Structure formats: C-alpha cells, structure tokens
Short mmCIF file of N, CA and C in Angstrom, two decimals:
data_model
loop_
_atom_site.label_atom_id
_atom_site.label_comp_id
_atom_site.label_asym_id
_atom_site.label_seq_id
_atom_site.Cartn_x
_atom_site.Cartn_y
_atom_site.Cartn_z
N MET Y 1 83.11 138.29 148.06
CA MET Y 1 81.98 138.38 147.48
C MET Y 1 80.97 138.60 148.87
N PRO Y 2 80.06 139.32 148.95
CA PRO Y 2 79.49 139.02 149.96
C PRO Y 2 78.41 138.26 150.03
N LYS Y 3 78.27 137.67 151.05
CA LYS Y 3 77.38 136.90 150.91
C LYS Y 3 76.11 137.04 152.27
N THR Y 4 74.40 136.33 151.32
CA THR Y 4 73.77 137.00 152.09
C THR Y 4 72.79 135.94 152.83
N ILE Y 5 72.61 135.89 153.89
CA ILE Y 5 71.56 134.37 154.25
C ILE Y 5 70.00 134.94 154.61
N TYR Y 6 69.02 134.29 154.06
CA TYR Y 6 67.86 134.60 154.30
C TYR Y 6 67.03 133.36 155.30
N VAL Y 7 66.91 134.31 156.87
CA VAL Y 7 66.07 133.27 157.62
C VAL Y 7 64.89 133.62 157.82
N VAL Y 8 64.42 132.52 157.05
CA VAL Y 8 62.59 132.57 157.04
C VAL Y 8 62.08 131.81 157.94
N THR Y 9 60.97 132.23 158.64
CA THR Y 9 59.91 131.33 159.53
C THR Y 9 58.82 130.91 158.88
N HIS Y 10 58.69 129.65 159.21
CA HIS Y 10 57.30 129.33 158.57
C HIS Y 10 56.02 129.74 159.16
N PRO Y 11 55.17 129.94 158.05
CA PRO Y 11 53.77 130.48 158.34
C PRO Y 11 53.20 129.59 159.24
N GLU Y 12 51.79 130.47 159.42
CA GLU Y 12 50.97 129.89 160.12
C GLU Y 12 50.59 127.95 160.06
N ALA Y 13 51.18 127.12 161.04
CA ALA Y 13 50.73 125.77 160.94
C ALA Y 13 49.54 125.36 162.04
N THR Y 14 48.94 124.12 161.33
CA THR Y 14 47.50 123.68 162.62
C THR Y 14 48.14 124.14 163.42
N HIS Y 15 49.09 123.12 164.58
CA HIS Y 15 49.70 123.67 165.54
C HIS Y 15 49.22 125.05 166.39
N HIS Y 16 49.21 125.85 165.79
CA HIS Y 16 49.06 127.42 166.09
C HIS Y 16 47.63 127.21 165.87
N VAL Y 17 46.32 127.21 165.04
CA VAL Y 17 45.20 127.34 165.02
C VAL Y 17 44.42 126.46 166.35
N GLU Y 18 45.04 125.14 166.32
CA GLU Y 18 44.68 124.15 167.33
C GLU Y 18 44.81 124.14 168.81
N GLN Y 19 46.35 125.37 168.82
CA GLN Y 19 46.44 125.68 170.36
C GLN Y 19 47.29 124.50 171.21
N LEU Y 20 47.92 123.65 170.14
CA LEU Y 20 48.98 122.76 170.98
C LEU Y 20 50.10 123.32 170.84
N VAL Y 21 50.97 122.14 171.48
CA VAL Y 21 52.28 122.80 171.88
C VAL Y 21 52.83 122.48 170.21
N GLY Y 22 54.03 123.36 169.66
CA GLY Y 22 54.80 122.66 168.71
C GLY Y 22 56.20 122.08 168.59
N GLY Y 23 57.20 122.56 169.14
CA GLY Y 23 58.47 121.80 168.94
C GLY Y 23 58.32 120.61 167.65
N TRP Y 24 58.91 119.69 168.30
CA TRP Y 24 59.09 118.11 167.31
C TRP Y 24 58.03 117.73 167.17
N TYR Y 25 56.65 118.43 167.33
CA TYR Y 25 55.28 117.71 166.61
C TYR Y 25 54.99 118.32 165.53
N ASP Y 26 54.47 117.14 164.61
CA ASP Y 26 55.08 117.75 163.35
C ASP Y 26 53.45 118.12 162.61
N SER Y 27 53.30 119.10 162.65
CA SER Y 27 51.93 119.85 162.28
C SER Y 27 52.35 120.48 160.67
N ASP Y 28 51.33 120.40 160.27
CA ASP Y 28 51.55 120.73 158.52
C ASP Y 28 51.30 122.34 158.48
N LEU Y 29 51.17 122.89 157.67
CA LEU Y 29 50.66 124.14 157.50
C LEU Y 29 48.94 124.76 157.63
N THR Y 30 48.59 125.32 157.83
CA THR Y 30 47.31 125.82 156.78
C THR Y 30 47.24 126.03 155.96
N ALA Y 31 45.77 126.26 155.17
CA ALA Y 31 45.81 127.10 153.83
C ALA Y 31 46.43 128.46 153.98
N ASP Y 32 45.85 129.66 155.12
CA ASP Y 32 46.85 130.74 155.51
C ASP Y 32 48.15 130.61 155.18
N GLY Y 33 48.92 129.08 155.82
CA GLY Y 33 50.19 129.18 155.75
C GLY Y 33 50.81 128.69 154.34
N ARG Y 34 49.92 128.08 153.53
CA ARG Y 34 50.51 127.17 152.44
C ARG Y 34 50.66 128.93 151.87
N ARG Y 35 49.66 129.79 151.84
CA ARG Y 35 49.01 130.88 150.65
C ARG Y 35 50.52 131.88 151.40
N ASP Y 36 50.68 131.82 152.55
CA ASP Y 36 51.48 133.01 152.47
C ASP Y 36 53.39 132.16 152.54
N ALA Y 37 53.29 130.97 152.58
CA ALA Y 37 54.67 130.33 151.82
C ALA Y 37 54.59 130.38 150.53
N LEU Y 38 53.60 130.82 149.99
CA LEU Y 38 53.95 131.31 148.00
C LEU Y 38 53.93 132.71 148.28
N VAL Y 39 54.05 133.45 149.12
CA VAL Y 39 54.15 134.75 149.27
C VAL Y 39 55.63 134.93 149.27
N ILE Y 40 56.13 134.41 150.65
CA ILE Y 40 57.33 134.40 150.74
C ILE Y 40 58.46 134.07 149.46
N SER Y 41 57.68 132.53 148.72
CA SER Y 41 58.85 132.36 147.72
C SER Y 41 58.80 133.30 146.86
N ARG Y 42 57.58 134.44 146.30
CA ARG Y 42 58.12 134.96 145.49
C ARG Y 42 58.89 136.41 145.95
N VAL Y 43 58.68 136.98 147.30
CA VAL Y 43 59.55 137.97 147.73
C VAL Y 43 60.64 137.35 147.51
N LEU Y 44 61.28 136.55 148.04
CA LEU Y 44 62.75 135.91 147.90
C LEU Y 44 62.91 135.71 146.22
N ARG Y 45 62.16 134.84 145.60
CA ARG Y 45 62.46 135.44 143.79
C ARG Y 45 62.98 136.75 143.43
N ASP Y 46 62.34 137.22 143.97
CA ASP Y 46 62.67 138.64 143.63
C ASP Y 46 63.58 139.47 143.78
N ARG Y 47 63.99 139.07 145.09
CA ARG Y 47 65.43 139.35 145.99
C ARG Y 47 66.44 138.64 145.55
N ILE Y 48 66.65 137.48 145.05
CA ILE Y 48 67.73 136.84 144.93
C ILE Y 48 67.94 137.47 143.12
N PRO Y 49 69.15 137.70 142.69
CA PRO Y 49 69.66 138.13 141.89
C PRO Y 49 69.14 137.11 140.42
N PRO Y 50 68.56 137.33 139.66
CA PRO Y 50 69.05 136.63 138.68
C PRO Y 50 70.07 135.38 138.06
N GLY Y 51 70.28 134.09 138.18
CA GLY Y 51 71.66 133.46 137.93
C GLY Y 51 72.13 133.28 138.70
N VAL Y 52 71.32 133.01 140.03
CA VAL Y 52 72.26 132.92 141.07
C VAL Y 52 71.64 131.55 141.48
N GLU Y 53 72.09 130.74 141.64
CA GLU Y 53 71.43 129.72 142.50
C GLU Y 53 71.78 129.53 143.74
N PRO Y 54 70.66 129.96 145.11
CA PRO Y 54 71.09 129.96 146.36
C PRO Y 54 70.96 128.18 147.11
N GLU Y 55 71.59 128.30 147.66
CA GLU Y 55 71.49 127.11 148.37
C GLU Y 55 70.10 127.09 149.35
N LEU Y 56 69.77 126.08 149.88
CA LEU Y 56 68.05 126.51 150.69
C LEU Y 56 68.54 124.62 151.69
N PHE Y 57 67.94 125.35 152.57
CA PHE Y 57 67.92 124.59 154.14
C PHE Y 57 66.99 124.85 154.54
N SER Y 58 66.47 123.29 155.11
CA SER Y 58 64.86 123.43 156.11
C SER Y 58 65.04 122.22 157.25
N SER Y 59 64.70 122.96 158.05
CA SER Y 59 64.32 121.99 159.53
C SER Y 59 63.10 120.68 158.59
N ASP Y 60 63.76 119.63 159.08
CA ASP Y 60 62.95 118.41 158.53
C ASP Y 60 61.26 118.88 158.87
N SER Y 61 60.89 119.45 159.69
CA SER Y 61 59.25 118.98 159.95
C SER Y 61 58.60 119.64 158.93
N ILE Y 62 57.11 118.87 158.59
CA ILE Y 62 56.31 119.06 157.88
C ILE Y 62 56.42 120.32 157.64
N ARG Y 63 55.99 121.48 158.21
CA ARG Y 63 55.62 122.80 158.23
C ARG Y 63 56.81 123.82 157.49
N ALA Y 64 57.78 123.50 157.88
CA ALA Y 64 58.99 124.12 157.47
C ALA Y 64 59.28 123.47 156.40
N ARG Y 65 59.50 122.63 155.90
CA ARG Y 65 59.17 121.88 154.56
C ARG Y 65 58.63 122.19 153.52
N ARG Y 66 57.46 122.11 153.89
CA ARG Y 66 56.44 122.63 153.04
C ARG Y 66 56.73 124.11 152.87
N THR Y 67 56.98 124.64 153.94
CA THR Y 67 57.27 126.40 153.20
C THR Y 67 58.94 126.12 152.13
N ALA Y 68 59.57 125.46 152.81
CA ALA Y 68 60.82 125.52 152.06
C ALA Y 68 60.56 125.04 150.40
N GLU Y 69 59.90 124.21 150.32
CA GLU Y 69 59.48 123.50 148.82
C GLU Y 69 59.14 124.39 148.00
N ALA Y 70 58.08 125.43 148.22
CA ALA Y 70 57.28 126.35 147.88
C ALA Y 70 58.25 127.38 147.48
N ILE Y 71 59.15 127.50 148.39
CA ILE Y 71 60.54 128.65 147.90
C ILE Y 71 61.59 127.69 147.10
N GLY Y 72 61.98 126.40 147.28
CA GLY Y 72 62.59 125.83 145.98
C GLY Y 72 62.13 125.86 145.00
N GLU Y 73 60.51 125.34 144.78
CA GLU Y 73 59.69 125.53 143.60
C GLU Y 73 60.08 126.81 142.87
N SER Y 74 60.02 128.15 143.60
CA SER Y 74 60.15 129.13 143.57
C SER Y 74 61.36 129.81 142.90
N LEU Y 75 62.29 129.21 143.38
CA LEU Y 75 63.94 129.39 143.12
C LEU Y 75 64.52 128.36 142.18
N GLY Y 76 63.76 127.33 141.78
CA GLY Y 76 64.16 126.11 141.01
C GLY Y 76 65.68 125.60 142.27
N THR Y 77 65.31 125.64 143.29
CA THR Y 77 66.61 124.68 143.73
C THR Y 77 65.94 123.68 144.88
N ASP Y 78 66.42 122.33 145.21
CA ASP Y 78 66.36 121.55 145.91
C ASP Y 78 66.41 121.94 147.54
N VAL Y 79 65.47 121.32 147.85
CA VAL Y 79 65.89 121.43 149.37
C VAL Y 79 67.06 120.73 150.40
N ILE Y 80 67.55 121.21 151.22
CA ILE Y 80 68.41 120.09 152.03
C ILE Y 80 68.19 120.35 153.62
N ALA Y 81 67.37 119.41 153.86
CA ALA Y 81 66.29 119.12 155.13
C ALA Y 81 67.21 118.58 155.86
N ASP Y 82 67.74 119.49 157.38
CA ASP Y 82 68.07 119.39 158.49
C ASP Y 82 67.54 119.11 159.90
N PRO Y 83 67.55 118.07 160.38
CA PRO Y 83 66.49 118.22 161.83
C PRO Y 83 67.42 118.63 163.00
N ARG Y 84 68.57 119.16 162.39
CA ARG Y 84 69.34 120.25 163.63
C ARG Y 84 68.44 121.50 163.31
N LEU Y 85 68.11 122.12 162.43
CA LEU Y 85 67.01 123.27 162.37
C LEU Y 85 65.89 123.20 162.66
N ARG Y 86 65.37 122.24 163.61
CA ARG Y 86 64.30 121.97 164.25
C ARG Y 86 64.22 123.30 165.01
N GLU Y 87 62.85 122.95 165.86
CA GLU Y 87 62.29 124.32 167.07
C GLU Y 87 62.72 123.16 168.30
N LYS Y 88 62.93 123.74 169.31
CA LYS Y 88 62.98 123.67 170.46
C LYS Y 88 62.36 122.18 170.73
N SER Y 89 62.83 121.17 171.30
CA SER Y 89 61.81 119.84 171.70
C SER Y 89 61.29 120.61 172.97
N TYR Y 90 59.98 120.26 173.18
CA TYR Y 90 59.73 120.00 174.73
C TYR Y 90 58.74 118.97 174.83
N GLY Y 91 59.96 117.91 174.96
CA GLY Y 91 59.46 116.44 175.11
C GLY Y 91 58.16 115.82 174.93
N ILE Y 92 57.70 115.36 176.34
CA ILE Y 92 56.18 114.88 176.26
C ILE Y 92 55.35 115.46 175.89
N ALA Y 93 55.32 117.07 176.46
CA ALA Y 93 54.21 118.14 175.88
C ALA Y 93 53.92 118.41 174.50
N GLU Y 94 54.95 117.86 173.41
CA GLU Y 94 54.58 118.08 172.09
C GLU Y 94 52.81 117.33 171.76
N GLY Y 95 52.41 118.52 171.32
CA GLY Y 95 51.00 118.27 170.17
C GLY Y 95 49.86 118.40 171.61
N ARG Y 96 49.99 118.41 172.52
CA ARG Y 96 49.04 118.06 173.09
C ARG Y 96 48.84 120.23 173.75
N PRO Y 97 47.60 120.57 174.23
CA PRO Y 97 47.38 121.50 174.35
C PRO Y 97 48.23 122.26 175.00
N GLN Y 98 48.49 123.22 174.51
CA GLN Y 98 49.44 124.53 175.08
C GLN Y 98 49.32 124.98 176.49
N SER Y 99 47.87 124.75 177.43
CA SER Y 99 47.52 125.05 178.07
C SER Y 99 47.99 124.36 179.36
N TRP Y 100 48.33 122.36 179.06
CA TRP Y 100 49.18 121.63 179.63
C TRP Y 100 50.60 122.48 179.46
N LEU Y 101 51.31 122.58 179.01
CA LEU Y 101 52.45 123.17 178.97
C LEU Y 101 52.69 124.16 180.16
N ASP Y 102 51.58 124.76 180.18
CA ASP Y 102 51.94 126.15 180.94
C ASP Y 102 51.55 126.24 182.29
N ALA Y 103 50.10 124.99 182.54
CA ALA Y 103 50.45 124.42 184.01
C ALA Y 103 51.69 123.95 184.67
N ARG Y 104 52.65 123.47 183.34
CA ARG Y 104 53.67 122.81 184.47
C ARG Y 104 54.69 123.33 184.03
N PHE Y 105 55.18 124.86 183.19
CA PHE Y 105 56.19 124.85 182.55
C PHE Y 105 56.89 125.84 183.94
N ILE Y 106 58.70 125.68 184.30
CA ILE Y 106 59.00 125.95 184.93
C ILE Y 106 59.77 126.61 184.50
N PRO Y 107 59.93 127.79 184.90
CA PRO Y 107 60.58 129.45 184.18
C PRO Y 107 61.93 129.57 184.72
N PRO Y 108 62.44 129.55 183.87
CA PRO Y 108 64.22 129.87 184.20
C PRO Y 108 64.41 130.71 185.36
N PRO Y 109 65.38 131.18 186.07
CA PRO Y 109 65.29 131.97 186.82
C PRO Y 109 65.59 133.41 186.55
N ARG Y 110 65.95 134.56 187.54
CA ARG Y 110 65.61 135.91 186.83
C ARG Y 110 67.27 135.64 186.92
N SER Y 111 68.12 135.41 187.28
CA SER Y 111 69.50 135.34 186.89
C SER Y 111 70.24 133.90 187.21
N GLY Y 112 71.65 133.76 187.12
CA GLY Y 112 72.46 132.96 187.39
C GLY Y 112 72.09 132.17 186.05
N GLU Y 113 72.03 130.27 186.02
CA GLU Y 113 72.38 129.56 184.86
C GLU Y 113 70.94 129.41 184.27
N ARG Y 114 70.49 129.91 182.88
CA ARG Y 114 69.25 129.69 182.40
C ARG Y 114 69.98 128.68 181.39
N LEU Y 115 70.68 128.69 180.55
CA LEU Y 115 70.48 127.89 179.80
C LEU Y 115 70.47 126.25 179.79
N THR Y 116 70.76 125.70 181.14
CA THR Y 116 70.83 124.59 181.61
C THR Y 116 69.55 124.22 182.01
N HIS Y 117 68.90 125.29 182.77
CA HIS Y 117 67.76 125.23 183.19
C HIS Y 117 66.79 123.69 182.77
N ASP Y 118 66.05 123.23 183.71
CA ASP Y 118 65.33 122.12 183.47
C ASP Y 118 63.50 122.94 183.27
N GLU Y 119 62.99 122.55 182.61
CA GLU Y 119 61.99 123.71 182.88
C GLU Y 119 60.86 122.74 183.13
N GLY Y 120 61.14 121.74 184.08
CA GLY Y 120 59.96 120.74 184.41
C GLY Y 120 59.16 119.70 183.17
N ILE Y 121 59.80 119.76 182.27
CA ILE Y 121 59.16 118.67 181.49
C ILE Y 121 59.60 117.44 180.90
N PRO Y 122 59.12 116.56 181.33
CA PRO Y 122 60.50 115.73 180.61
C PRO Y 122 60.59 115.40 179.40
N ALA Y 123 62.09 115.32 178.67
CA ALA Y 123 62.32 114.79 177.91
C ALA Y 123 62.49 116.08 177.06
N ALA Y 124 62.07 117.34 177.50
CA ALA Y 124 62.37 118.33 176.57
C ALA Y 124 64.10 118.78 176.54
N GLU Y 125 64.31 119.19 175.65
CA GLU Y 125 65.48 120.12 175.58
C GLU Y 125 65.88 121.34 176.67
N THR Y 126 66.83 121.81 176.99
CA THR Y 126 67.61 122.82 177.69
C THR Y 126 67.98 123.70 176.71
N LYS Y 127 67.73 124.67 176.60
CA LYS Y 127 68.08 125.89 175.77
C LYS Y 127 69.58 125.90 175.81
N ALA Y 128 70.71 124.87 175.98
CA ALA Y 128 72.25 125.25 175.80
C ALA Y 128 71.63 124.00 174.79
N ASP Y 129 71.01 123.21 175.23
CA ASP Y 129 71.24 121.64 174.46
C ASP Y 129 70.97 122.03 172.58
N PHE Y 130 69.50 123.04 173.13
CA PHE Y 130 69.05 123.07 171.28
C PHE Y 130 69.55 124.28 170.87
N ALA Y 131 70.43 125.07 171.72
CA ALA Y 131 71.63 125.87 171.12
C ALA Y 131 72.95 125.63 170.60
N ALA Y 132 73.19 124.29 170.57
CA ALA Y 132 74.31 123.34 170.76
C ALA Y 132 73.83 122.99 169.01
N ARG Y 133 72.56 122.72 169.25
CA ARG Y 133 72.15 121.80 168.10
C ARG Y 133 71.94 122.46 166.88
N VAL Y 134 71.48 123.68 167.65
CA VAL Y 134 71.70 124.98 166.07
C VAL Y 134 72.46 125.13 165.70
N PHE Y 135 73.50 125.94 166.94
CA PHE Y 135 74.70 125.83 166.26
C PHE Y 135 75.55 125.41 165.30
N ALA Y 136 75.64 123.96 165.69
CA ALA Y 136 76.24 123.37 164.73
C ALA Y 136 75.56 122.77 163.09
N ALA Y 137 74.51 123.60 163.31
CA ALA Y 137 74.09 123.48 161.46
C ALA Y 137 74.35 124.58 160.77
N MET Y 138 74.93 125.78 161.61
CA MET Y 138 74.88 126.98 161.17
C MET Y 138 76.37 127.14 160.65
N ALA Y 139 76.90 126.39 161.47
CA ALA Y 139 78.46 126.20 160.98
C ALA Y 139 78.79 125.80 159.81
N GLU Y 140 77.88 124.48 159.91
CA GLU Y 140 77.94 124.32 158.32
C GLU Y 140 77.27 125.16 157.21
N VAL Y 141 75.93 125.67 157.31
CA VAL Y 141 75.38 126.68 156.47
C VAL Y 141 76.31 127.84 155.98
N THR Y 142 77.11 128.45 157.55
CA THR Y 142 77.74 129.30 156.90
C THR Y 142 79.34 129.03 156.48
N ALA Y 143 79.46 127.80 156.42
CA ALA Y 143 81.10 127.34 155.52
C ALA Y 143 80.44 127.55 154.11
N SER Y 144 79.50 127.28 153.47
CA SER Y 144 79.53 127.28 152.36
C SER Y 144 79.95 128.55 151.38
N ASP Y 145 80.13 128.30 149.98
CA ASP Y 145 80.52 129.10 149.32
C ASP Y 145 79.70 130.05 148.37
N ALA Y 146 78.38 129.48 148.68
CA ALA Y 146 76.98 130.17 148.23
C ALA Y 146 76.64 131.40 148.62
N THR Y 147 76.79 132.03 147.55
CA THR Y 147 76.12 133.92 147.87
C THR Y 147 75.41 134.17 148.19
N HIS Y 148 74.01 133.11 147.97
CA HIS Y 148 73.00 133.57 148.77
C HIS Y 148 72.72 132.12 149.46
N ARG Y 149 71.90 132.55 150.40
CA ARG Y 149 71.30 130.91 151.23
C ARG Y 149 69.83 131.11 152.18
N VAL Y 150 69.36 130.67 152.04
CA VAL Y 150 67.99 130.54 152.50
C VAL Y 150 67.81 129.46 153.65
N ILE Y 151 67.39 129.78 154.67
CA ILE Y 151 67.18 129.16 155.94
C ILE Y 151 65.69 129.06 156.30
N VAL Y 152 64.87 128.30 156.18
CA VAL Y 152 63.44 127.76 156.69
C VAL Y 152 63.47 127.08 158.27
N THR Y 153 63.09 127.42 158.78
CA THR Y 153 62.56 127.28 160.27
C THR Y 153 61.55 127.85 161.46
N HIS Y 154 62.33 127.97 162.46
CA HIS Y 154 60.78 128.14 163.61
C HIS Y 154 60.60 129.45 163.74
N GLY Y 155 60.07 129.87 164.32
CA GLY Y 155 60.02 131.20 165.25
C GLY Y 155 60.60 131.27 166.73
#
C-alpha cells in the first residue's frame, strides 16, 4: 500500500518579524502564523482520506508544536514531538538580531568539504551534524506502517 508523507513548515513566527535568529531559539507563532496553521490544518484534513488516522510528528519547538497541535486537533490525532526535527542550531547566535549573525558568519567554501564547515559561530551545528540528526529522525518516521504521516518542522 502506498504511503504519503506531508512535510509542513511552520508559518510565521515572532523571530521572523523581530528579525532574530531562529534555530533553537523558542519563538512562538504570530497571529498571522496561528491563522495560517489553521488553514494548513484544514487543507490536510481535506487531503487525508476519511477514516485514515495519520501519524503526526513535530519538532519540539513552540512554533512547530503550535502548528502541529492545530493539525492534530483537525485530524483527531496526537502530536509526537521529536527534538531531532528542530531547525539547525545556530549556537550563541540564537535569539540575537539576524544582523549579529550576518556580521560573524563565515560562508562555506565554493568547493571542497562544505558539510563539516565551521561557520564561525560558537556552539552552532555543522550541516553534517544537522543532517545526521534529521536523517535519524526520518528513519524512524518512514519505518512506520501508517499510510499517512505529517511532519511539522522548519524551513
């Protein structure tokens, strides 16, 4: 039987409008973001066949969880929060102005090893660390027998 996975990016969060670095900084949805989460929940309810109980996974960040909770309420299912579905960690830059990160960020080289590149921000994850974490979570999500799964995560 075919399996369907819906990947949902949380809508607008306070760190977006405040121009702060997100990552593991735990910002909430804005009023527009909450409204968009309800729209997303209705769209998913219309796409998932009646009688099908989907599994619903979410990053454990507030902004993703609030989105997942709206979806869960619409679909009648519980949220499985997983910290491995979080956005890439930006270390000490999280919650600071985006301009602070931009001034210190060291871009990866054009060629060569890009995944383990140190971006110059203390305690930030490398892209390799981030990918390993997300791939581990996805291995569990995709191992499920559910025919429909929803994953709420970050952009």
